[in-house]
Each structure stands twice: as structure tokens, then as C-alpha cells.
Coordinates of C-alpha atoms in Angstrom, one line a residue:
Chain A
M240 CA 57.8 273.6 -0.3
E241 CA 54.8 274.1 -1.7
L242 CA 54.2 274.7 -4.8
F243 CA 51.4 276.8 -5.1
E244 CA 48.1 278.2 -3.7
V245 CA 44.7 277.5 -5.0
A246 CA 41.4 279.7 -3.8
P247 CA 38.3 279.4 -4.7
D248 CA 36.2 282.6 -7.1
K249 CA 34.2 283.7 -4.2
R250 CA 31.8 285.5 -6.5
C251 CA 29.0 283.7 -8.6
Q252 CA 30.8 281.1 -9.3
R253 CA 31.8 279.9 -6.0
G254 CA 32.1 275.8 -5.8
L255 CA 32.2 276.2 -9.2
T256 CA 35.7 278.4 -9.8
F257 CA 39.8 277.9 -8.2
R258 CA 42.0 280.0 -8.8
Y259 CA 45.8 278.1 -8.8
Y260 CA 48.4 280.4 -7.9
L261 CA 52.1 279.3 -9.2
K262 CA 54.9 279.9 -6.4
E263 CA 57.5 279.7 -9.6
P264 CA 55.3 279.3 -12.4
P265 CA 57.3 278.6 -16.2
D266 CA 56.9 280.6 -19.2
D267 CA 53.5 279.9 -20.7
E268 CA 54.4 277.6 -23.4
A269 CA 56.2 275.2 -20.9
M270 CA 53.5 275.1 -18.8
L271 CA 51.1 274.4 -21.9
E272 CA 53.4 271.8 -23.4
A273 CA 54.2 270.1 -20.1
F274 CA 50.0 270.3 -19.7
D275 CA 49.6 268.7 -22.9
E276 CA 52.3 265.7 -22.3
R277 CA 50.9 264.6 -19.7
S278 CA 47.2 264.7 -19.9
S279 CA 45.7 261.9 -21.4
L280 CA 42.5 263.0 -21.0
P281 CA 40.5 263.7 -24.3
M282 CA 41.1 267.5 -24.1
I283 CA 38.8 269.9 -26.4
T284 CA 40.7 272.7 -27.0
G285 CA 40.4 277.1 -27.5
Q286 CA 42.0 280.1 -27.6
E287 CA 41.3 283.4 -27.2
N288 CA 43.1 286.8 -28.1
W289 CA 42.3 289.4 -25.1
A290 CA 44.2 292.3 -27.1
G291 CA 47.6 290.3 -28.0
Q292 CA 47.0 288.6 -24.7
M293 CA 46.1 284.8 -25.6
I294 CA 44.2 282.9 -23.2
H295 CA 44.7 278.6 -23.4
R296 CA 42.0 276.6 -22.8
R297 CA 41.3 273.3 -22.0
I298 CA 38.3 271.4 -21.4
L299 CA 36.7 268.4 -20.6
Q300 CA 33.1 268.4 -21.8
F301 CA 30.3 268.4 -18.5
R302 CA 33.0 268.0 -16.8
F303 CA 36.4 271.2 -16.6
E304 CA 37.6 274.0 -18.0
V305 CA 42.0 274.7 -17.4
R306 CA 42.1 278.4 -18.5
F307 CA 45.8 279.2 -18.6
G308 CA 46.9 282.9 -19.5
E309 CA 44.2 285.6 -17.8
R310 CA 47.2 286.5 -15.0
A311 CA 50.7 285.9 -14.5
G312 CA 51.6 283.4 -12.5
E313 CA 47.6 281.9 -12.2
I314 CA 45.9 279.5 -14.1
T315 CA 41.9 279.1 -13.9
F316 CA 40.0 275.7 -12.7
R317 CA 36.4 275.5 -13.7
H318 CA 34.1 272.5 -12.9
R319 CA 31.4 272.6 -15.5
A320 CA 27.8 272.8 -13.2
T321 CA 26.8 269.3 -14.5
A322 CA 29.6 267.7 -12.7
Q323 CA 28.3 265.9 -9.3
Q324 CA 30.6 266.7 -6.5
E325 CA 32.5 263.6 -6.3
Q326 CA 33.5 263.6 -10.2
R327 CA 35.1 267.6 -8.9
T328 CA 36.9 266.4 -5.8
S329 CA 37.9 263.8 -8.3
D330 CA 39.3 265.8 -11.1
R331 CA 40.7 268.9 -9.3
A332 CA 42.9 265.9 -7.2
W333 CA 44.2 264.8 -10.5
F334 CA 44.9 268.8 -11.9
E335 CA 46.7 269.6 -9.2
A336 CA 48.8 265.9 -9.0
L337 CA 49.2 266.2 -13.0
L338 CA 50.6 270.6 -11.4
T339 CA 52.3 268.9 -8.5
E340 CA 54.4 266.4 -11.1
I341 CA 55.0 270.1 -13.7
L342 CA 55.9 272.2 -11.2
A343 CA 58.3 269.5 -9.1
P344 CA 61.8 270.5 -8.9
S345 CA 63.6 268.1 -11.3
Chain B
M316 CA 31.0 274.2 -31.3
S317 CA 28.3 274.2 -34.0
R318 CA 25.6 275.0 -33.2
K319 CA 22.1 275.3 -35.5
V320 CA 20.9 278.8 -34.6
A321 CA 20.4 281.8 -36.6
P322 CA 23.6 284.1 -36.9
L323 CA 23.1 287.0 -34.2
Q324 CA 23.6 290.5 -36.2
R325 CA 25.1 293.6 -34.5
R326 CA 22.9 296.7 -36.1
D327 CA 23.0 300.6 -36.1
H328 CA 22.9 301.8 -32.6
G329 CA 24.8 299.6 -30.6
R330 CA 21.5 296.8 -30.7
T331 CA 22.6 292.8 -31.1
H332 CA 19.5 291.2 -33.2
R333 CA 18.9 287.1 -33.8
A334 CA 16.0 286.2 -35.8
Q335 CA 14.9 289.8 -35.0
E336 CA 14.4 289.9 -31.8
P337 CA 16.7 291.8 -29.9
L338 CA 19.6 290.8 -27.2
V339 CA 20.5 291.7 -23.7
F340 CA 23.3 290.9 -21.8
H341 CA 22.4 290.5 -18.7
C342 CA 24.3 288.8 -15.8
N343 CA 22.8 286.4 -13.2
F344 CA 22.6 289.6 -10.5
Y345 CA 20.2 291.1 -12.6
N346 CA 18.7 288.4 -13.4
Y347 CA 17.9 287.4 -9.5
W348 CA 17.6 290.9 -7.9
L349 CA 15.1 291.6 -10.8
Q350 CA 13.3 288.5 -10.7
K351 CA 13.2 289.3 -6.2
T352 CA 11.0 292.2 -7.3
L353 CA 8.3 291.0 -9.7
L354 CA 7.4 288.4 -7.6
L355 CA 7.5 290.8 -4.1
D356 CA 3.5 291.2 -4.1
P357 CA 2.2 287.9 -4.7
D358 CA -0.7 289.1 -5.5
L359 CA 0.8 291.4 -9.0
E360 CA 0.5 287.6 -9.9
M361 CA 4.0 288.4 -12.4
E362 CA 5.2 284.9 -12.5
R363 CA 2.6 284.1 -15.5
V364 CA 4.1 287.4 -16.9
L365 CA 7.7 285.9 -16.5
H366 CA 6.2 282.9 -18.5
D367 CA 4.6 284.7 -21.3
A368 CA 7.4 287.5 -22.1
S369 CA 9.9 284.2 -22.3
A370 CA 7.0 282.3 -24.6
A371 CA 6.6 285.2 -26.4
A372 CA 10.4 286.5 -27.2
A373 CA 11.2 283.1 -28.1
Y374 CA 8.5 281.9 -29.9
A375 CA 8.8 285.0 -32.4
S376 CA 12.7 284.3 -32.7
L377 CA 12.0 280.6 -33.3
T378 CA 10.2 280.9 -36.4
Q379 CA 12.2 283.9 -37.7
S380 CA 15.7 281.7 -37.2
A381 CA 13.4 278.2 -38.7
K382 CA 12.7 280.9 -42.0
D383 CA 16.5 282.2 -42.5
L384 CA 17.7 279.3 -41.8
G385 CA 15.2 277.2 -44.6
A386 CA 15.1 274.5 -41.0
D387 CA 11.1 273.2 -42.1
S388 CA 11.3 269.6 -40.0
A389 CA 10.1 269.2 -37.1
E390 CA 13.3 268.0 -36.1
E391 CA 15.6 270.7 -37.2
R392 CA 12.7 273.1 -35.3
V393 CA 14.0 270.8 -32.1
K394 CA 17.4 271.0 -31.9
I395 CA 16.6 275.5 -33.6
A396 CA 15.0 275.7 -29.8
E397 CA 17.5 273.6 -28.3
D398 CA 20.6 274.9 -29.3
T399 CA 19.3 278.8 -29.6
F400 CA 18.6 278.2 -25.4
A401 CA 22.3 277.1 -25.1
D402 CA 24.1 279.4 -27.2
Q403 CA 22.0 282.2 -25.2
G404 CA 23.7 280.8 -21.9
F405 CA 20.1 279.8 -20.6
G406 CA 21.6 276.3 -19.8
T407 CA 20.3 272.7 -21.7
V408 CA 16.9 272.1 -22.7
Q409 CA 16.3 268.1 -24.1
L410 CA 13.0 268.4 -26.7
S411 CA 13.5 265.5 -28.6
P412 CA 10.0 264.2 -26.7
L413 CA 8.3 266.7 -28.8
L414 CA 8.6 264.8 -31.3
S415 CA 6.5 262.1 -29.9
E416 CA 4.4 264.2 -29.0
K417 CA 5.0 263.6 -25.2
R418 CA 4.4 266.8 -22.4
V419 CA 7.6 266.6 -19.8
I420 CA 10.6 268.1 -20.6
D421 CA 13.8 267.8 -18.6
V422 CA 15.7 271.1 -18.4
P423 CA 18.9 269.3 -17.0
V424 CA 20.5 272.6 -16.8
S425 CA 19.8 275.7 -16.0
H426 CA 21.0 279.7 -15.7
Y427 CA 17.5 280.2 -13.5
G428 CA 17.5 277.1 -11.6
K429 CA 21.1 277.0 -10.8
C430 CA 23.0 280.3 -11.4
L431 CA 20.7 283.2 -8.9
S432 CA 21.4 281.1 -6.1
Q433 CA 24.7 282.3 -6.2
A434 CA 23.5 285.9 -6.1
I435 CA 22.5 285.4 -2.5
T436 CA 22.8 282.9 1.1
T437 CA 19.1 281.9 1.8
D438 CA 17.9 279.2 -0.1
F439 CA 14.6 280.0 -2.5
G440 CA 11.1 279.4 -1.1
Q441 CA 9.1 279.0 -5.3
P442 CA 10.1 278.1 -8.3
Q443 CA 12.4 280.7 -10.1
T444 CA 12.1 279.0 -14.1
F445 CA 9.6 280.3 -15.0
M446 CA 11.4 281.6 -18.3
D447 CA 12.1 278.1 -19.0
A448 CA 9.5 276.8 -18.4
G449 CA 7.9 280.1 -21.0
Y450 CA 9.9 279.0 -23.6
I451 CA 9.6 275.6 -23.2
A452 CA 6.2 276.6 -24.5
A453 CA 7.3 278.3 -27.3
A454 CA 9.0 275.6 -28.5
A455 CA 6.1 273.7 -28.8
A456 CA 3.9 276.1 -30.4
F457 CA 6.7 276.6 -32.5
V458 CA 7.4 272.3 -33.2
W459 CA 3.8 271.3 -33.1
N460 CA 2.6 274.1 -35.1
H461 CA 0.5 275.2 -32.4
P462 CA -0.7 278.8 -31.7
V463 CA 2.1 279.7 -29.0
E464 CA -0.8 280.7 -27.0
S465 CA -2.4 277.9 -26.5
L466 CA 0.1 276.0 -24.2
C467 CA 1.5 276.5 -21.2
G468 CA 4.7 275.2 -19.0
K469 CA 4.4 274.3 -16.0
I470 CA 7.1 273.8 -13.2
L471 CA 6.8 270.0 -11.9
Q472 CA 10.6 270.1 -10.5
C473 CA 13.3 273.9 -10.6
Q474 CA 16.9 273.1 -9.4
A475 CA 16.5 276.5 -7.3
L476 CA 14.9 274.6 -4.7
G477 CA 17.3 271.7 -4.5
A478 CA 15.7 268.7 -7.2
E479 CA 19.0 267.6 -9.8
K480 CA 17.4 269.3 -12.9
G481 CA 14.5 271.2 -14.0
V482 CA 11.5 269.1 -15.3
V483 CA 8.3 271.1 -17.2
E484 CA 4.9 269.7 -18.3
L485 CA 3.2 271.5 -21.3
V486 CA -0.7 272.0 -20.6
D487 CA -3.5 274.0 -22.7
C488 CA -4.2 277.1 -21.2
A489 CA -6.0 279.8 -24.1
E490 CA -8.7 279.9 -22.1
G491 CA -9.4 284.0 -20.8
R492 CA -5.6 284.8 -21.6
D493 CA -4.0 287.6 -22.3
W494 CA -1.8 286.3 -25.1
K495 CA 1.0 289.5 -25.7
P496 CA 2.8 289.3 -28.6
A497 CA 6.9 290.7 -28.9
C498 CA 7.0 293.6 -30.8
G499 CA 10.2 292.5 -32.4
I500 CA 13.2 294.8 -33.1
G501 CA 10.7 298.0 -32.3
P502 CA 11.7 302.1 -33.2
G503 CA 14.4 303.3 -32.5
G504 CA 16.1 307.3 -32.7
K505 CA 16.7 308.7 -36.2
E506 CA 19.8 310.5 -34.6
A507 CA 22.9 308.9 -34.4
P508 CA 25.1 308.7 -32.1
P509 CA 28.3 311.1 -32.3
P510 CA 31.7 309.3 -31.8
P511 CA 33.2 308.7 -27.8
N512 CA 34.0 311.0 -25.7
A513 CA 37.7 312.2 -26.8
N514 CA 38.8 313.6 -23.2
T515 CA 40.5 310.2 -22.3
N516 CA 42.8 307.7 -22.4
V517 CA 40.4 304.7 -23.7
D518 CA 40.3 303.6 -27.5
E519 CA 36.4 302.3 -27.3
G520 CA 37.1 300.9 -30.9
A521 CA 40.4 299.0 -29.6
I522 CA 38.3 297.8 -27.0
L523 CA 35.5 296.5 -28.7
Q524 CA 37.3 295.0 -31.2
A525 CA 39.9 293.6 -28.2
L526 CA 35.6 292.1 -26.6
S527 CA 34.9 291.0 -30.3
G528 CA 37.7 287.5 -30.1
L529 CA 36.5 286.6 -26.2
D530 CA 33.1 284.0 -26.7
L531 CA 30.4 285.4 -25.8
A532 CA 28.4 281.9 -26.7
G533 CA 27.2 279.1 -23.7
D534 CA 29.5 276.4 -23.1
E535 CA 28.4 273.0 -23.7
E536 CA 25.8 272.9 -20.7
G537 CA 24.6 276.0 -22.0
L538 CA 26.2 278.3 -19.5
L539 CA 27.4 281.5 -20.2
P540 CA 30.9 282.0 -17.7
R541 CA 32.3 285.5 -17.9
F542 CA 33.7 288.6 -16.1
G543 CA 33.4 286.5 -13.3
V544 CA 29.6 286.0 -13.1
M545 CA 27.0 284.5 -15.2
L546 CA 25.9 286.1 -18.8
T547 CA 22.8 285.4 -19.9
N548 CA 22.5 287.1 -23.8
H549 CA 18.9 287.6 -23.0
F550 CA 15.8 288.3 -24.6
G551 CA 16.0 292.5 -24.0
N552 CA 11.7 291.9 -24.9
F553 CA 11.4 289.3 -22.3
Y554 CA 12.8 292.1 -20.0
N555 CA 10.9 295.1 -21.5
R556 CA 7.8 293.5 -20.8
I557 CA 8.3 291.5 -17.4
S558 CA 9.4 295.3 -16.0
F559 CA 6.5 297.2 -17.8
E560 CA 3.5 294.5 -17.3
F561 CA 4.5 295.4 -13.3
L562 CA 5.1 299.0 -13.7
H563 CA 1.6 298.7 -15.2
K564 CA 0.4 297.0 -12.6
M565 CA 1.9 299.1 -10.0
N566 CA 0.3 301.6 -11.3
G567 CA -3.4 300.3 -10.9
T568 CA -3.1 300.3 -7.3
G569 CA -1.5 303.5 -7.0
L570 CA 1.6 302.1 -6.7
L571 CA 3.8 303.5 -9.8
E572 CA 6.6 305.4 -8.1
A573 CA 7.4 302.9 -5.4
G574 CA 7.5 300.5 -8.5
E575 CA 9.4 302.5 -10.8
M576 CA 11.8 303.2 -7.6
L577 CA 12.6 299.5 -7.4
L578 CA 13.7 299.0 -11.1
Q579 CA 16.2 301.8 -10.1
D580 CA 16.8 299.2 -7.5
A581 CA 17.0 295.8 -9.3
G582 CA 19.2 298.4 -12.1
Y583 CA 21.9 299.4 -8.8
R584 CA 22.6 295.9 -8.2
C585 CA 23.3 295.7 -11.5
G586 CA 25.5 298.6 -11.7
F587 CA 27.3 297.2 -8.5
H588 CA 27.8 293.3 -9.4
T589 CA 27.9 293.0 -13.3
F590 CA 29.8 296.6 -13.3
G591 CA 31.5 295.6 -9.8
G592 CA 32.2 292.2 -11.5
I593 CA 33.5 293.9 -15.3
M594 CA 35.9 296.0 -13.8
E595 CA 37.5 293.2 -11.1
S596 CA 37.5 290.3 -14.1
A597 CA 40.8 288.7 -15.8
E598 CA 39.5 290.0 -18.8
W599 CA 39.1 293.6 -18.0
D600 CA 42.4 293.5 -16.5
A601 CA 44.3 292.3 -20.0
V602 CA 41.9 294.4 -22.5
V603 CA 40.7 297.7 -21.0
K604 CA 43.1 298.9 -17.8
P605 CA 46.3 298.8 -19.6
Q606 CA 44.9 302.5 -21.1
C607 CA 43.0 303.2 -18.0
K608 CA 45.4 306.3 -15.9
T609 CA 42.5 308.6 -14.2
Q610 CA 39.0 307.5 -12.7
E611 CA 37.7 309.2 -15.7
D612 CA 39.2 306.6 -17.6
W613 CA 37.3 303.9 -15.9
V614 CA 34.4 305.1 -16.6
H615 CA 35.1 306.0 -20.1
G616 CA 36.5 301.8 -20.0
M617 CA 33.6 300.8 -18.5
V618 CA 30.9 303.0 -20.9
A619 CA 33.0 301.0 -23.4
V620 CA 32.2 297.8 -22.6
V621 CA 28.7 298.5 -21.9
N622 CA 28.2 298.9 -26.0
A623 CA 29.5 295.5 -27.0
L624 CA 26.6 294.0 -24.7
G625 CA 23.6 295.7 -26.5
W626 CA 22.3 297.7 -24.7
G627 CA 22.5 300.5 -27.3
V628 CA 25.5 303.7 -27.5
W629 CA 26.7 305.7 -24.2
R630 CA 27.9 308.7 -24.9
V631 CA 29.8 310.3 -22.0
V632 CA 29.2 314.3 -22.9
E633 CA 30.2 315.6 -19.4
L634 CA 31.5 313.7 -16.2
D635 CA 33.8 314.7 -13.7
D636 CA 34.0 313.1 -9.8
Q637 CA 31.0 315.4 -8.8
H638 CA 28.7 314.2 -12.4
I639 CA 27.7 312.8 -15.1
V640 CA 25.9 313.2 -18.5
M641 CA 24.9 310.5 -20.0
R642 CA 23.2 309.7 -23.7
I643 CA 21.9 307.0 -24.7
Y644 CA 21.6 306.1 -27.7
D645 CA 18.8 303.5 -28.8
D646 CA 18.2 302.3 -25.0
Y647 CA 16.5 298.9 -25.6
E648 CA 14.4 300.3 -22.6
S649 CA 12.9 303.2 -25.0
T650 CA 13.2 301.4 -28.0
G651 CA 10.7 298.6 -26.3
W652 CA 8.7 301.0 -24.3
L653 CA 8.0 302.5 -28.2
G654 CA 7.6 299.0 -29.7
M655 CA 5.2 297.2 -27.5
Y656 CA 3.0 300.8 -25.7
G657 CA 3.7 303.7 -27.9
Q658 CA 5.3 307.1 -26.6
S659 CA 5.1 307.0 -23.4
D660 CA 4.3 309.9 -21.1
R661 CA 7.2 309.7 -18.4
P662 CA 10.7 307.8 -18.4
V663 CA 11.1 304.3 -18.4
S664 CA 14.4 303.7 -19.1
H665 CA 15.4 302.8 -15.5
L666 CA 17.6 299.7 -16.2
A667 CA 19.9 302.6 -17.4
T668 CA 19.5 305.3 -15.0
A669 CA 20.0 303.2 -12.3
G670 CA 23.3 301.8 -14.1
V671 CA 24.5 304.9 -14.2
A672 CA 24.0 306.1 -11.1
G673 CA 25.4 302.6 -9.8
L674 CA 28.9 303.0 -12.3
M675 CA 29.5 306.5 -11.0
N676 CA 28.9 305.1 -7.1
T677 CA 31.3 302.4 -7.8
I678 CA 34.1 304.4 -9.3
Y679 CA 34.1 307.2 -7.3
L680 CA 32.4 305.8 -4.1
G681 CA 33.6 301.9 -3.9
D682 CA 37.5 302.0 -4.9
I683 CA 36.5 299.3 -7.3
Q684 CA 40.0 299.9 -8.1
S685 CA 41.7 297.8 -5.4
K686 CA 39.1 295.0 -6.3
P687 CA 37.5 295.4 -2.4
T688 CA 35.0 292.4 -2.5
L689 CA 31.3 293.0 -3.7
D690 CA 29.2 291.5 -1.3
L691 CA 26.0 293.0 0.6
D692 CA 28.0 295.3 3.5
Y693 CA 30.0 296.7 0.4
Y694 CA 26.4 297.0 -1.5
A695 CA 25.6 298.9 2.2
K696 CA 28.6 301.4 1.9
V697 CA 28.6 302.6 -1.6
F698 CA 25.3 303.2 -2.4
E699 CA 23.2 303.5 0.5
I700 CA 25.2 306.6 2.4
D701 CA 25.4 310.3 2.2
G702 CA 26.8 311.4 -0.2
A703 CA 26.0 308.8 -3.6
F704 CA 25.1 309.9 -6.6
T705 CA 21.3 309.1 -7.9
A706 CA 20.6 309.7 -11.5
E707 CA 18.0 311.1 -13.3
E708 CA 16.3 310.3 -17.0
T709 CA 16.2 313.8 -17.9
K710 CA 15.2 313.4 -21.5
S711 CA 13.9 309.7 -22.7
L712 CA 13.8 308.4 -26.5
S713 CA 10.4 306.8 -24.8
M714 CA 8.8 310.2 -24.8
G715 CA 10.0 311.1 -28.3
H716 CA 13.1 312.9 -28.1
A717 CA 16.0 311.8 -30.3
Y718 CA 18.1 310.4 -27.2
T719 CA 17.6 308.5 -23.5
E720 CA 20.0 311.9 -21.6
I721 CA 20.8 310.5 -18.2
V722 CA 22.4 313.0 -15.5
A723 CA 23.6 312.0 -11.9
Q724 CA 25.8 313.9 -9.3
R725 CA 26.3 313.9 -6.2

């Protein structure tokens, strides 16, 4: 069963930003907790408050940023401009493997 | 993120300043279309104007920043210059070679080098990083305590042409140079803006409060991805200098009105891509859209967002699906003209005029609520048909009126 779909942002950030649409998303808190538990990379955390809607950011500097909470059931994965193509491919593969692990039925 | 930069200050009438230089948000689409317009005719030699406008605004900002921060050493000045470049979304510039009096500077990430290409489908035929080159010249003058007009940045490599990084070389160039310093904040209008139009479900105060929670500084690379576009928190005096010097040059060839129309065309692109991008963004869906019950609410909502961009205070006076009367208090184009040239004998707010028409076209003709793809075909469909909104600047702060007024109708 496909756990998620992914589409590149078609507008100005094409090539940098990918949107992940989760088929059966867990609640935001569970998703974030699962991600943080499994990610061993030195990520910087951040938050934004959009009129009460909390956006959670996980940033691996000069590589990528993952944004949780922008839209229900979606996660945004954004490469940094300085990340080389080989690194981008590897980073997204890492992210998708992690996402698969989190979302796979237990 | 901790950076050594002078603080941003919100002033009256919707203006934002850093070290007494006005800042306005614009995106890579507008930056691309404006620069493309200015560079259309090589005989106008606008590359030098772009460079010098950047150098003038940057130098004024950096020197005042050093005073505001109490920074005296060359090392501190290098840090201020690097951090200001990154904080405002221009990218990453490595200025430490200046400490050894070296003249070749790397720009590993550049908004103008990397982000303008995302607005087009073809390749560039010439460098695009004149703004970076001018900034670097200003930074060198700032660090070395040289007269700013004595140095120029020469583009050796540009990411817009496929280079892995930008490279700029500093050269001496004082001879025969027509130097114009930045005009700072510029004079503003005396009349206070009225409260937002109450004939809407939109609460502008709440929207501005929510937007204040967004991180609107450059990320660790110095880029500012936001609202589905790449923003710059740019020098208002840069935009004004390049736009108005373009008009002066066009006037010199008897083509002033054509020049004004070209600037407005660039403004239409801003109205389409920037406003359209904002209205399709996740930020809009969270902060503004829940308040919108009518198409008119979308107009009021977008005006509320504009009032966070440093462009002045926009107020909707009249609105229906056929026309809009917009008044703008201290629009940045007028205050810039007044600061540089004194009172004008004709309207100057071409970006604002086109932006108002663009806003109306995007909402009432473009059905932005359905989140269409904002491509060239769609632009033509919305802006180039019979019955599209057109706008006229009926009053202008630059001409001595109390505010700038723009009327758009179809």
C-alpha cells in the first residue's frame, strides 16, 4: 500500500521544495515525536505560530528543512540551495525511508 | 539565528527601516521582471545604475548600522556586512578577504544569481548579479574606510550563467562617475491613515499580528523562501533609484510614457506572481482565508498582508466587483521620489498602480480561490483580455497630495 505521495513544487521553488501527502497521517504530535525519535541527524528545531496553527521545523543546516503542520496531512521537504544534487537525492531518500518506517502499519 | 545586524524598526505609515534605510519586501518574480525591463535596451547602460543604486543604499545602511551597533573594528564591519546581506535574503557573501585587502570576493549563494531563473523557462544570456556587485563594493568601502564612490564590483562569475558560485572583483573606478548617495527615509505625508475599511469580515490587526510570528529573515544560506516565492527584504532606495533613473533615461529619448508603461508591466507581474503566490500559500490558508467569506474579503485580506511588506499603508476606500479606490499613505515610491528629486509633476507610483490592477484581476478574473497554476498562459488569460482591470494614479504624494490614490476599474 502506498503510504504517501510526493510532488515537486511547480512554482518558484521547483527543484527545491517537495510536498508529501500522507495517506493516513497520524496526529501532528505523534508524527513529530516519531520523526525526532528516529532521526539521528543534528537537526535544529524551530516553530512558527500562524494564528494559533503551530508549524514545526526541523533543519539540517545547508542541507534541508522539514516543515510539519502547514496543511493537514502534508509535510514539506525543502532542500537548501547550496546542497549539491547528489546530496539532495541522498537526503530525500533518507527522509522517505524514515517516513515509510513511521507510517508503515505495525 | 544570531546575526550582527541593526534592528528592524517599524515606523509610522507602514514603513520598515534598518539603520535609517527603508526596506520593502519583494519577491524573485518582481526582481526578475523589473531587472529584465531595465536591461531591455543596452544603450541605456542600466547595469551601472543597478550597481550604483545597490552600492549607495548598502553603504548608507552599513555605515549607520555600525554606528547603531557601536562597531568600530574591521572584523566587526565584515560581520555586519555579511550578516545584513544574509538577513535580508540576498544570499551568502564571504567578505573576510577584505581583512587582508584582497579584492576577489566569493558569493556562494545569491538571490539574483540563483532565484531569478526560477521565474523563467529559458537561460540567461548575461550576468544578473549587479546588485551583489554593488553591495560588495559598498561593503569594501565600509570595511576599508574608503569613499564609496571610489570602488566598483566587477562580476567575474555569476550563478545565473551556470557558475557554481558568484565571484566579484573590486576595482577602482572613481573617475568620471556620476555618484548619487541614497536619500534615506525621505519625507513622508503628514496625514495619518484612517483605520482599515470596516466593510469586511477581515480583521487586519489580527492578520498583522499573526504575520509578525513568521520568520522573515534569510535562512542560514541567506535565502528567504516564503509564501511559495523567494523574498528579499530589499532596500526601497535601490528599487526607486533604478526605476526612476530608467525613466529619466527614457525621457531623454522621448519615451517617458513608454518607460512608465514598462515599469507598470513589471508591476503587473508582481501583482500576479507575488499576490497570487501569497493567496495560494499555506500561510494564507492558515492566517487569512478563514476570515474570507466574499471575493471582497480576499481583496481586504491581501491588502492586510501588503501592509506588512513595508510598502506604506494601503486603505480600501471603495470596492465592488467593477472598481476599487485605494489610498496609500507614504507609498515607498513617492517618498523615494521626494527624497531624491523633490516634488514631481506627474505620478510616480507605477508599482503600486499596477499592483492594484493586478490584485483585482487576480481575484475577480483569475479565480485565485481555485488555486490555478500561475504560469504565462494564465497570466495572458487574466491580464491581456478585454475587460481586465486597468488602473490610474489619480493623486500622488510625490506631487504634493496628502496621499497616493489609485483607481482601478474594468
